[in-house]
Amino acid sequence: MAGKPVLHYFNARGRMECIRWLLAAAGVEFEEKFIQSPEDLEKLKKDGNLMFDQVPMVEIDGMKLAQTRAILNYIATKYDLYGKDMKERALIDMYSEGILDLTEMIGQLVLCPPDQREAKTALAKDRTKNRYLPAFEKVLKSHGQDYLVGNRLTRVDIHLLEVLLYVEEFDASLLTPFPLLKAFKSRISSLPNVKKFLQPGSQRKPPMDAKQIQEARKAFKIQ
Amino acid sequence: MAGKPVLHYFNARGRMECIRWLLAAAGVEFEEKFIQSPEDLEKLKKDGNLMFDQVPMVEIDGMKLVQTRAILNYIATKYDLYGKDMKERALIDMYTEGILDLTEMIGQLVLCPPDQREAKTALAKDRTKNRYLPAFEKVLKSHGQDYLVGNRLTRVDVHLLELLLYVEELDASLLTPFPLLKAFKSRISSLPNVKKFLHPGSQRKPPLDAKQIEEARKVFKF
């Protein structure tokens, strides 16, 4: 059980990508077992490997962990990326939750029915520009340090970098008014483990387009 | 700052109720400042009290914490309701996330447009009966202990009790096939702090009906 964590998910970002990012940033090698057919998913369920019948699932240290946040919390704790005390962890959790909310809002756009996409995209841009990015720019300004919490790398720095890259994919001009966030993005991107994950050939996943999503939905009968 | 936590939210369950439950179960007295008008909410925002401009917000130990999970995690850690080690916490988190998902699914039904309510209610009942309750019945069966993790009270026991009460409100017959969960519900309900919270006059909030939600929607434009 001292082997590499094994990640069970589709070959896509979805709810596993933030876990991939965190493991990579921690310098932890991991193995992936992609779910490629409904039978693959059904077997995981039948074998009792998925509490709540849901993925992502990560096999780590003898556990079969489901639920993205539970997995992230465990990895962050194990690899000392979760702050030095209770109060730092509270800030990390608060910031992480905001980031996960925005990540989901952006990530859902590609799943969105066409008649809703324009309105949802406008909302996502508004929230990015007027709520989330200002909040984090303000954190960086308030303490003038290189990392969001405790002046050292924690999970929330990784989560924020990930979402900034999605924002950039989405509409690069959204980052323009936020110089401290742009500097943060460069800084965290330059960390050795992160730099490696950003290189082609890493286990990072590309965005899917609407057609690929549609095909996956048919294959897995997701509504 | 060593005073009581102060909770800022509407006078309703919503995303604050699980926090009220956890504080109550921990025996922690708290104060509530209800948001009763759009101006109340606007003032909280303008004064910079809400990171991400959202409630719930809890003032505790000099912090103004937002995000339900961040608040719950802090309270659970502070009051030693979060397991004895990393692995217990992982189980607690996994179970908690499942419970929060189902709590939200049930809680959203009252917000649901009428044309969708029947289908969403059917889905919520199916998930309750075929996914979530079996999963927790199985946990209790697998170790035969009184609590879900580590054989002592943790946050997840409080969250599960809260959820079972909502399931009962939704459709009491859903609990019938799950004897261990029913026994769990009785057991946790009998703990002194929990029993007190279940009594009338506590800070526990009743369900809102669709009309009350509609009125709140008009006032707050959500």
CSV table of C-alpha atoms in Angstrom, one decimal:
chain,number,residue,atom,x,y,z
A,1,MET,CA,0.0,0.0,0.0
A,2,ALA,CA,3.0,2.2,0.0
A,3,GLY,CA,2.7,2.4,-3.7
A,4,LYS,CA,1.5,5.2,-5.9
A,5,PRO,CA,-2.0,6.5,-5.6
A,6,VAL,CA,-4.3,5.1,-8.2
A,7,LEU,CA,-6.8,7.5,-9.8
A,8,HIS,CA,-10.1,6.2,-11.2
A,9,TYR,CA,-11.9,8.6,-13.5
A,10,PHE,CA,-12.6,9.4,-17.1
A,11,ASN,CA,-9.7,10.6,-19.3
A,12,ALA,CA,-10.9,14.2,-18.7
A,13,ARG,CA,-10.6,17.1,-16.3
A,14,GLY,CA,-13.9,17.0,-14.5
A,15,ARG,CA,-13.8,16.6,-10.8
A,16,MET,CA,-10.4,14.8,-10.8
A,17,GLU,CA,-8.3,17.5,-12.3
A,18,CYS,CA,-7.8,19.5,-9.1
A,19,ILE,CA,-6.6,16.2,-7.5
A,20,ARG,CA,-4.1,15.7,-10.3
A,21,TRP,CA,-2.9,19.2,-9.9
A,22,LEU,CA,-2.4,18.8,-6.1
A,23,LEU,CA,-0.6,15.5,-6.4
A,24,ALA,CA,1.7,16.9,-9.1
A,25,ALA,CA,2.5,20.0,-7.1
A,26,ALA,CA,3.3,17.8,-4.1
A,27,GLY,CA,5.7,15.9,-6.3
A,28,VAL,CA,3.7,12.7,-5.9
A,29,GLU,CA,3.7,10.2,-8.8
A,30,PHE,CA,0.3,8.7,-9.5
A,31,GLU,CA,-1.2,6.1,-11.7
A,32,GLU,CA,-4.4,6.5,-13.6
A,33,LYS,CA,-7.0,3.9,-14.5
A,34,PHE,CA,-9.4,5.5,-17.0
A,35,ILE,CA,-13.0,4.6,-17.2
A,36,GLN,CA,-13.5,4.0,-20.9
A,37,SER,CA,-16.8,2.3,-21.0
A,38,PRO,CA,-20.0,1.9,-19.1
A,39,GLU,CA,-18.9,-1.6,-18.2
A,40,ASP,CA,-15.8,-0.2,-16.5
A,41,LEU,CA,-17.9,2.1,-14.3
A,42,GLU,CA,-20.4,-0.7,-13.6
A,43,LYS,CA,-17.6,-3.0,-12.5
A,44,LEU,CA,-16.2,-0.4,-10.0
A,45,LYS,CA,-19.7,-0.1,-8.6
A,46,LYS,CA,-20.5,-3.8,-8.4
A,47,ASP,CA,-17.2,-4.5,-6.7
A,48,GLY,CA,-18.1,-2.0,-4.0
A,49,ASN,CA,-15.3,0.3,-4.8
A,50,LEU,CA,-17.4,3.5,-5.0
A,51,MET,CA,-19.1,4.7,-1.9
A,52,PHE,CA,-22.2,6.6,-3.2
A,53,ASP,CA,-21.6,5.0,-6.7
A,54,GLN,CA,-19.6,8.0,-7.8
A,55,VAL,CA,-16.2,8.9,-9.2
A,56,PRO,CA,-13.6,10.4,-8.7
A,57,MET,CA,-12.2,7.6,-6.6
A,58,VAL,CA,-8.6,7.5,-5.4
A,59,GLU,CA,-6.9,4.4,-4.0
A,60,ILE,CA,-4.5,5.8,-1.4
A,61,ASP,CA,-2.9,4.3,1.7
A,62,GLY,CA,-5.3,1.3,1.8
A,63,MET,CA,-8.4,3.5,1.4
A,64,LYS,CA,-10.8,3.8,-1.6
A,65,LEU,CA,-11.7,7.5,-1.2
A,66,ALA,CA,-14.5,9.1,-3.1
A,67,GLN,CA,-15.7,12.7,-3.0
A,68,THR,CA,-13.3,15.3,-4.5
A,69,ARG,CA,-13.0,17.4,-1.3
A,70,ALA,CA,-12.3,14.4,0.9
A,71,ILE,CA,-9.5,13.3,-1.5
A,72,LEU,CA,-8.0,16.8,-1.7
A,73,ASN,CA,-8.2,17.3,2.1
A,74,TYR,CA,-6.4,14.0,2.7
A,75,ILE,CA,-3.6,14.7,0.1
A,76,ALA,CA,-3.1,18.2,1.4
A,77,THR,CA,-2.8,17.0,5.0
A,78,LYS,CA,-0.5,14.1,4.1
A,79,TYR,CA,1.9,16.3,2.1
A,80,ASP,CA,1.9,19.3,4.5
A,81,LEU,CA,0.0,21.7,2.2
A,82,TYR,CA,-2.7,22.6,4.6
A,83,GLY,CA,-1.3,25.3,6.8
A,84,LYS,CA,0.4,25.3,10.1
A,85,ASP,CA,-2.6,25.6,12.4
A,86,MET,CA,-6.3,25.7,12.7
A,87,LYS,CA,-6.7,29.3,11.7
A,88,GLU,CA,-4.5,29.0,8.6
A,89,ARG,CA,-6.5,26.0,7.6
A,90,ALA,CA,-9.7,28.0,8.0
A,91,LEU,CA,-8.4,30.6,5.6
A,92,ILE,CA,-7.2,27.9,3.2
A,93,ASP,CA,-10.6,26.2,3.3
A,94,MET,CA,-12.5,29.5,2.7
A,95,TYR,CA,-10.3,30.4,-0.2
A,96,SER,CA,-10.4,26.9,-1.6
A,97,GLU,CA,-14.2,26.8,-1.5
A,98,GLY,CA,-14.4,30.0,-3.5
A,99,ILE,CA,-12.0,28.7,-6.1
A,100,LEU,CA,-13.9,25.4,-6.4
A,101,ASP,CA,-17.1,27.3,-6.9
A,102,LEU,CA,-15.7,29.3,-9.7
A,103,THR,CA,-13.9,26.3,-11.2
A,104,GLU,CA,-17.2,24.5,-11.3
A,105,MET,CA,-19.0,27.5,-12.8
A,106,ILE,CA,-16.5,27.7,-15.6
A,107,GLY,CA,-16.3,24.0,-16.0
A,108,GLN,CA,-20.0,23.6,-16.4
A,109,LEU,CA,-20.2,26.0,-19.3
A,110,VAL,CA,-19.2,23.3,-21.8
A,111,LEU,CA,-22.0,21.0,-20.4
A,112,CYS,CA,-24.5,23.8,-20.8
A,113,PRO,CA,-27.5,23.5,-23.2
A,114,PRO,CA,-26.9,25.9,-26.1
A,115,ASP,CA,-29.9,28.0,-25.3
A,116,GLN,CA,-28.5,28.8,-21.8
A,117,ARG,CA,-24.8,29.1,-22.7
A,118,GLU,CA,-24.8,32.8,-23.5
A,119,ALA,CA,-26.4,33.8,-20.2
A,120,LYS,CA,-24.4,31.4,-18.2
A,121,THR,CA,-21.1,32.6,-19.8
A,122,ALA,CA,-22.0,36.2,-19.1
A,123,LEU,CA,-22.7,35.3,-15.5
A,124,ALA,CA,-19.4,33.4,-15.2
A,125,LYS,CA,-17.5,36.3,-16.6
A,126,ASP,CA,-19.2,38.7,-14.3
A,127,ARG,CA,-18.5,36.6,-11.2
A,128,THR,CA,-14.9,36.1,-12.3
A,129,LYS,CA,-14.3,39.8,-12.9
A,130,ASN,CA,-16.3,41.3,-10.1
A,131,ARG,CA,-16.3,38.8,-7.3
A,132,TYR,CA,-13.6,36.2,-7.3
A,133,LEU,CA,-10.5,37.8,-8.9
A,134,PRO,CA,-10.9,41.0,-6.9
A,135,ALA,CA,-11.2,38.9,-3.7
A,136,PHE,CA,-7.9,37.2,-4.3
A,137,GLU,CA,-6.1,40.3,-5.7
A,138,LYS,CA,-7.1,41.9,-2.3
A,139,VAL,CA,-5.6,39.0,-0.3
A,140,LEU,CA,-2.3,39.3,-2.1
A,141,LYS,CA,-2.3,43.0,-1.7
A,142,SER,CA,-3.2,42.8,2.0
A,143,HIS,CA,-0.1,40.9,2.9
A,144,GLY,CA,2.3,41.4,0.0
A,145,GLN,CA,3.6,37.8,0.2
A,146,ASP,CA,4.3,35.3,-2.5
A,147,TYR,CA,1.7,32.8,-1.3
A,148,LEU,CA,-1.9,33.2,-0.3
A,149,VAL,CA,-1.6,31.8,3.3
A,150,GLY,CA,1.3,31.6,5.8
A,151,ASN,CA,4.0,32.7,3.4
A,152,ARG,CA,4.6,29.2,2.1
A,153,LEU,CA,3.0,27.0,-0.6
A,154,THR,CA,-0.3,25.4,0.4
A,155,ARG,CA,-3.0,23.7,-1.6
A,156,VAL,CA,-4.9,26.9,-2.1
A,157,ASP,CA,-2.0,28.3,-4.2
A,158,ILE,CA,-2.3,25.3,-6.5
A,159,HIS,CA,-6.1,25.6,-6.7
A,160,LEU,CA,-5.9,29.3,-7.6
A,161,LEU,CA,-3.3,28.7,-10.3
A,162,GLU,CA,-5.5,26.1,-11.8
A,163,VAL,CA,-8.5,28.4,-11.9
A,164,LEU,CA,-6.4,31.3,-13.3
A,165,LEU,CA,-5.4,29.1,-16.2
A,166,TYR,CA,-9.1,28.2,-16.8
A,167,VAL,CA,-10.0,31.9,-16.7
A,168,GLU,CA,-7.3,32.6,-19.2
A,169,GLU,CA,-8.6,29.8,-21.5
A,170,PHE,CA,-12.1,31.3,-21.1
A,171,ASP,CA,-11.2,35.0,-21.7
A,172,ALA,CA,-7.6,36.1,-21.2
A,173,SER,CA,-8.7,39.8,-20.9
A,174,LEU,CA,-10.4,39.0,-17.6
A,175,LEU,CA,-6.9,38.9,-15.9
A,176,THR,CA,-5.8,42.3,-17.2
A,177,PRO,CA,-6.9,44.4,-14.3
A,178,PHE,CA,-5.2,42.1,-11.7
A,179,PRO,CA,-1.4,42.6,-11.7
A,180,LEU,CA,-0.8,40.8,-8.5
A,181,LEU,CA,-2.8,37.7,-9.7
A,182,LYS,CA,-0.8,37.7,-12.9
A,183,ALA,CA,2.5,37.9,-11.0
A,184,PHE,CA,1.2,35.1,-8.8
A,185,LYS,CA,0.4,33.0,-11.8
A,186,SER,CA,3.9,33.4,-13.1
A,187,ARG,CA,5.5,32.7,-9.8
A,188,ILE,CA,3.5,29.5,-9.0
A,189,SER,CA,3.9,28.3,-12.6
A,190,SER,CA,7.7,28.4,-12.2
A,191,LEU,CA,7.8,26.1,-9.2
A,192,PRO,CA,9.7,22.9,-10.3
A,193,ASN,CA,6.9,20.4,-9.8
A,194,VAL,CA,4.3,22.7,-11.3
A,195,LYS,CA,6.5,23.6,-14.3
A,196,LYS,CA,6.8,19.9,-15.0
A,197,PHE,CA,3.0,19.4,-14.8
A,198,LEU,CA,2.6,22.3,-17.3
A,199,GLN,CA,4.9,20.7,-19.9
A,200,PRO,CA,3.4,18.6,-22.7
A,201,GLY,CA,3.4,14.9,-21.9
A,202,SER,CA,2.4,15.4,-18.3
A,203,GLN,CA,-0.8,13.9,-16.8
A,204,ARG,CA,-2.6,17.2,-17.1
A,205,LYS,CA,-5.8,17.0,-19.2
A,206,PRO,CA,-6.8,19.3,-22.0
A,207,PRO,CA,-10.2,20.9,-22.2
A,208,MET,CA,-13.0,19.0,-24.0
A,209,ASP,CA,-15.2,20.6,-26.6
A,210,ALA,CA,-19.0,20.3,-26.6
A,211,LYS,CA,-18.9,17.5,-29.2
A,212,GLN,CA,-16.6,15.3,-27.1
A,213,ILE,CA,-18.9,15.9,-24.1
A,214,GLN,CA,-21.9,14.9,-26.0
A,215,GLU,CA,-20.3,11.7,-27.1
A,216,ALA,CA,-19.2,10.8,-23.6
A,217,ARG,CA,-22.7,11.6,-22.4
A,218,LYS,CA,-24.2,9.1,-24.8
A,219,ALA,CA,-21.7,6.4,-23.9
A,220,PHE,CA,-22.3,6.8,-20.2
A,221,LYS,CA,-26.0,7.8,-20.4
A,222,ILE,CA,-25.3,10.9,-18.2
A,223,GLN,CA,-28.2,13.3,-18.1
B,1,MET,CA,-13.0,37.7,20.8
B,2,ALA,CA,-13.3,35.0,23.3
B,3,GLY,CA,-17.1,35.6,23.1
B,4,LYS,CA,-19.7,33.6,21.4
B,5,PRO,CA,-19.6,32.9,17.7
B,6,VAL,CA,-21.9,35.3,15.8
B,7,LEU,CA,-23.9,33.8,12.9
B,8,HIS,CA,-25.0,36.0,10.0
B,9,TYR,CA,-27.7,34.6,7.8
B,10,PHE,CA,-31.4,34.7,7.1
B,11,ASN,CA,-33.8,33.3,9.7
B,12,ALA,CA,-34.0,30.0,7.8
B,13,ARG,CA,-32.2,26.7,7.4
B,14,GLY,CA,-30.4,27.1,4.1
B,15,ARG,CA,-26.6,26.8,4.2
B,16,MET,CA,-26.4,27.8,7.9
B,17,GLU,CA,-28.4,25.0,9.5
B,18,CYS,CA,-25.7,22.4,9.5
B,19,ILE,CA,-23.5,25.0,11.2
B,20,ARG,CA,-26.1,25.6,13.9
B,21,TRP,CA,-26.4,21.8,14.4
B,22,LEU,CA,-22.7,21.4,14.8
B,23,LEU,CA,-22.3,24.2,17.3
B,24,ALA,CA,-25.3,23.0,19.3
B,25,ALA,CA,-24.0,19.4,19.3
B,26,ALA,CA,-20.6,20.7,20.5
B,27,GLY,CA,-22.4,22.5,23.4
B,28,VAL,CA,-21.3,25.9,22.0
B,29,GLU,CA,-23.6,28.8,22.6
B,30,PHE,CA,-23.9,31.2,19.6
B,31,GLU,CA,-25.6,34.4,18.7
B,32,GLU,CA,-27.5,35.0,15.5
B,33,LYS,CA,-27.8,38.3,13.6
B,34,PHE,CA,-30.5,37.7,11.0
B,35,ILE,CA,-30.5,39.4,7.6
B,36,GLN,CA,-34.0,40.8,7.4
B,37,SER,CA,-33.7,43.2,4.5
B,38,PRO,CA,-31.7,43.8,1.3
B,39,GLU,CA,-30.1,46.7,3.2
B,40,ASP,CA,-28.8,44.4,5.9
B,41,LEU,CA,-27.1,42.2,3.3
B,42,GLU,CA,-25.8,45.2,1.4
B,43,LYS,CA,-24.2,46.6,4.6
B,44,LEU,CA,-22.4,43.4,5.3
B,45,LYS,CA,-21.0,43.5,1.8
B,46,LYS,CA,-20.1,47.2,1.8
B,47,ASP,CA,-18.3,46.8,5.1
B,48,GLY,CA,-16.1,44.1,3.6
B,49,ASN,CA,-17.4,41.4,5.9
B,50,LEU,CA,-18.2,38.9,3.2
B,51,MET,CA,-15.4,37.4,1.1
B,52,PHE,CA,-17.1,36.5,-2.2
B,53,ASP,CA,-20.1,38.6,-1.1
B,54,GLN,CA,-21.9,35.5,0.2
B,55,VAL,CA,-23.5,34.3,3.4
B,56,PRO,CA,-23.4,32.3,5.6
B,57,MET,CA,-20.7,34.2,7.5
B,58,VAL,CA,-19.6,33.3,11.0
B,59,GLU,CA,-17.6,35.6,13.2
B,60,ILE,CA,-15.4,33.3,15.3
B,61,ASP,CA,-12.0,33.8,17.0
B,62,GLY,CA,-11.3,37.1,15.3
B,63,MET,CA,-12.1,35.7,11.8
B,64,LYS,CA,-15.1,36.5,9.5
B,65,LEU,CA,-15.4,33.1,7.9
B,66,VAL,CA,-17.6,32.4,4.9
B,67,GLN,CA,-18.2,29.2,3.0
B,68,THR,CA,-20.2,26.5,4.8
B,69,ARG,CA,-17.5,23.9,4.6
B,70,ALA,CA,-14.7,26.1,5.8
B,71,ILE,CA,-16.9,27.1,8.8
B,72,LEU,CA,-17.8,23.5,9.6
B,73,ASN,CA,-14.2,22.3,9.3
B,74,TYR,CA,-13.0,25.0,11.7
B,75,ILE,CA,-15.7,24.3,14.3
B,76,ALA,CA,-15.2,20.5,14.0
B,77,THR,CA,-11.4,20.9,14.5
B,78,LYS,CA,-11.7,23.4,17.4
B,79,TYR,CA,-14.2,21.2,19.3
B,80,ASP,CA,-12.4,17.9,18.6
B,81,LEU,CA,-15.2,16.4,16.4
B,82,TYR,CA,-13.0,15.7,13.4
B,83,GLY,CA,-11.4,12.3,14.2
B,84,LYS,CA,-8.1,11.3,15.8
B,85,ASP,CA,-5.9,11.1,12.8
B,86,MET,CA,-5.6,11.7,9.0
B,87,LYS,CA,-7.3,8.5,8.0
B,88,GLU,CA,-10.3,9.1,10.3
B,89,ARG,CA,-10.6,12.6,8.9
B,90,ALA,CA,-10.6,11.2,5.4
B,91,LEU,CA,-13.5,8.9,6.2
B,92,ILE,CA,-15.3,11.7,8.0
B,93,ASP,CA,-14.9,14.0,5.0
B,94,MET,CA,-16.0,11.4,2.5
B,95,TYR,CA,-19.2,10.6,4.5
B,96,THR,CA,-19.8,14.3,5.2
B,97,GLU,CA,-19.6,15.2,1.5
B,98,GLY,CA,-22.2,12.5,0.6
B,99,ILE,CA,-24.5,13.8,3.4
B,100,LEU,CA,-24.1,17.4,2.2
B,101,ASP,CA,-24.9,16.4,-1.4
B,102,LEU,CA,-28.1,14.7,-0.3
B,103,THR,CA,-29.0,17.5,2.1
B,104,GLU,CA,-28.7,20.0,-0.7
B,105,MET,CA,-30.7,17.8,-3.1
B,106,ILE,CA,-33.6,17.6,-0.6
B,107,GLY,CA,-33.2,21.3,0.5
B,108,GLN,CA,-33.5,22.5,-3.1
B,109,LEU,CA,-36.9,20.8,-3.6
B,110,VAL,CA,-38.7,23.7,-2.0
B,111,LEU,CA,-36.9,26.2,-4.3
B,112,CYS,CA,-37.8,24.1,-7.4
B,113,PRO,CA,-40.1,25.5,-10.0
B,114,PRO,CA,-43.5,23.6,-9.8
B,115,ASP,CA,-43.1,22.0,-13.2
B,116,GLN,CA,-39.9,20.3,-12.1
B,117,ARG,CA,-40.8,19.4,-8.6
B,118,GLU,CA,-42.3,16.1,-9.2
B,119,ALA,CA,-39.3,14.8,-11.2
B,120,LYS,CA,-36.8,16.2,-8.8
B,121,THR,CA,-38.6,14.8,-5.8
B,122,ALA,CA,-38.7,11.4,-7.4
B,123,LEU,CA,-35.0,11.6,-8.0
B,124,ALA,CA,-34.3,12.8,-4.5
B,125,LYS,CA,-36.3,9.9,-3.1
B,126,ASP,CA,-34.5,7.4,-5.4
B,127,ARG,CA,-31.1,8.6,-4.4
B,128,THR,CA,-32.0,8.6,-0.7
B,129,LYS,CA,-33.4,5.0,-0.9
B,130,ASN,CA,-30.9,3.4,-3.3
B,131,ARG,CA,-27.7,5.3,-2.8
B,132,TYR,CA,-27.2,7.2,0.3
B,133,LEU,CA,-29.1,5.4,3.1
B,134,PRO,CA,-27.8,2.0,2.0
B,135,ALA,CA,-24.2,3.4,2.1
B,136,PHE,CA,-24.6,4.5,5.7
B,137,GLU,CA,-26.5,1.5,6.8
B,138,LYS,CA,-23.6,-0.5,5.5
B,139,VAL,CA,-21.0,1.5,7.4
B,140,LEU,CA,-22.9,0.9,10.6
B,141,LYS,CA,-23.3,-2.8,9.9
B,142,SER,CA,-19.6,-3.2,9.0
B,143,HIS,CA,-18.3,-2.1,12.3
B,144,GLY,CA,-21.3,-2.4,14.6
B,145,GLN,CA,-20.4,0.6,16.6
B,146,ASP,CA,-22.5,3.5,17.9
B,147,TYR,CA,-20.9,6.2,15.8
B,148,LEU,CA,-19.9,6.3,12.2
B,149,VAL,CA,-16.1,6.8,12.7
B,150,GLY,CA,-13.7,5.9,15.4
B,151,ASN,CA,-16.3,4.8,17.9
B,152,ARG,CA,-16.9,8.3,19.3
B,153,LEU,CA,-19.0,11.3,18.3
B,154,THR,CA,-17.7,13.2,15.3
B,155,ARG,CA,-19.2,15.9,13.1
B,156,VAL,CA,-20.4,13.3,10.6
B,157,ASP,CA,-22.7,11.8,13.2
B,158,VAL,CA,-24.3,15.2,13.7
B,159,HIS,CA,-24.6,15.8,9.9
B,160,LEU,CA,-26.2,12.4,9.4
B,161,LEU,CA,-28.7,12.9,12.1
B,162,GLU,CA,-29.7,16.2,10.6
B,163,LEU,CA,-30.1,14.6,7.2
B,164,LEU,CA,-32.2,11.7,8.6
B,165,LEU,CA,-34.6,14.2,10.1
B,166,TYR,CA,-35.0,15.9,6.7
B,167,VAL,CA,-35.5,12.5,5.0
B,168,GLU,CA,-38.2,11.8,7.5
B,169,GLU,CA,-39.9,15.2,6.7
B,170,LEU,CA,-39.7,14.3,3.0
B,171,ASP,CA,-41.1,10.8,3.4
B,172,ALA,CA,-40.9,8.9,6.6
B,173,SER,CA,-41.3,5.5,4.9
B,174,LEU,CA,-37.9,5.9,3.3
B,175,LEU,CA,-36.3,5.0,6.6
B,176,THR,CA,-38.3,1.8,7.1
B,177,PRO,CA,-35.8,-0.6,5.4
B,178,PHE,CA,-32.8,0.7,7.5
B,179,PRO,CA,-33.0,-0.5,11.1
B,180,LEU,CA,-29.4,0.5,12.0
B,181,LEU,CA,-30.0,4.0,10.7
B,182,LYS,CA,-33.2,4.3,12.7
B,183,ALA,CA,-31.4,3.1,15.8
B,184,PHE,CA,-28.6,5.6,15.1
B,185,LYS,CA,-31.1,8.4,14.8
B,186,SER,CA,-32.6,7.5,18.2
B,187,ARG,CA,-29.2,7.2,19.8
B,188,ILE,CA,-27.7,10.5,18.5
B,189,SER,CA,-31.0,12.3,19.2
B,190,SER,CA,-30.7,11.3,22.9
B,191,LEU,CA,-27.3,12.9,23.4
B,192,PRO,CA,-27.8,15.8,25.9
B,193,ASN,CA,-26.7,18.6,23.7
B,194,VAL,CA,-28.6,17.3,20.7
B,195,LYS,CA,-31.7,16.6,22.7
B,196,LYS,CA,-31.7,20.2,23.8
B,197,PHE,CA,-31.4,21.4,20.2
B,198,LEU,CA,-34.4,19.2,19.3
B,199,HIS,CA,-36.6,20.9,21.9
B,200,PRO,CA,-38.9,23.7,21.0
B,201,GLY,CA,-37.4,27.1,21.7
B,202,SER,CA,-33.9,26.1,20.5
B,203,GLN,CA,-32.1,27.9,17.7
B,204,ARG,CA,-33.1,25.1,15.2
B,205,LYS,CA,-35.0,26.4,12.2
B,206,PRO,CA,-38.3,25.0,10.8
B,207,PRO,CA,-38.8,24.2,7.2
B,208,LEU,CA,-40.0,27.0,5.0
B,209,ASP,CA,-42.9,26.5,2.6
B,210,ALA,CA,-43.0,27.5,-1.0
B,211,LYS,CA,-44.9,30.7,-0.2
B,212,GLN,CA,-42.4,31.9,2.3
B,213,ILE,CA,-39.6,31.2,-0.2
B,214,GLU,CA,-41.4,33.2,-2.8
B,215,GLU,CA,-41.7,36.2,-0.5
B,216,ALA,CA,-38.0,36.0,0.4
B,217,ARG,CA,-37.2,35.8,-3.3
B,218,LYS,CA,-39.0,39.0,-3.9
B,219,VAL,CA,-37.4,40.8,-1.0
B,220,PHE,CA,-33.9,39.7,-1.8
B,221,LYS,CA,-34.2,39.2,-5.6
B,222,PHE,CA,-32.5,35.8,-5.7
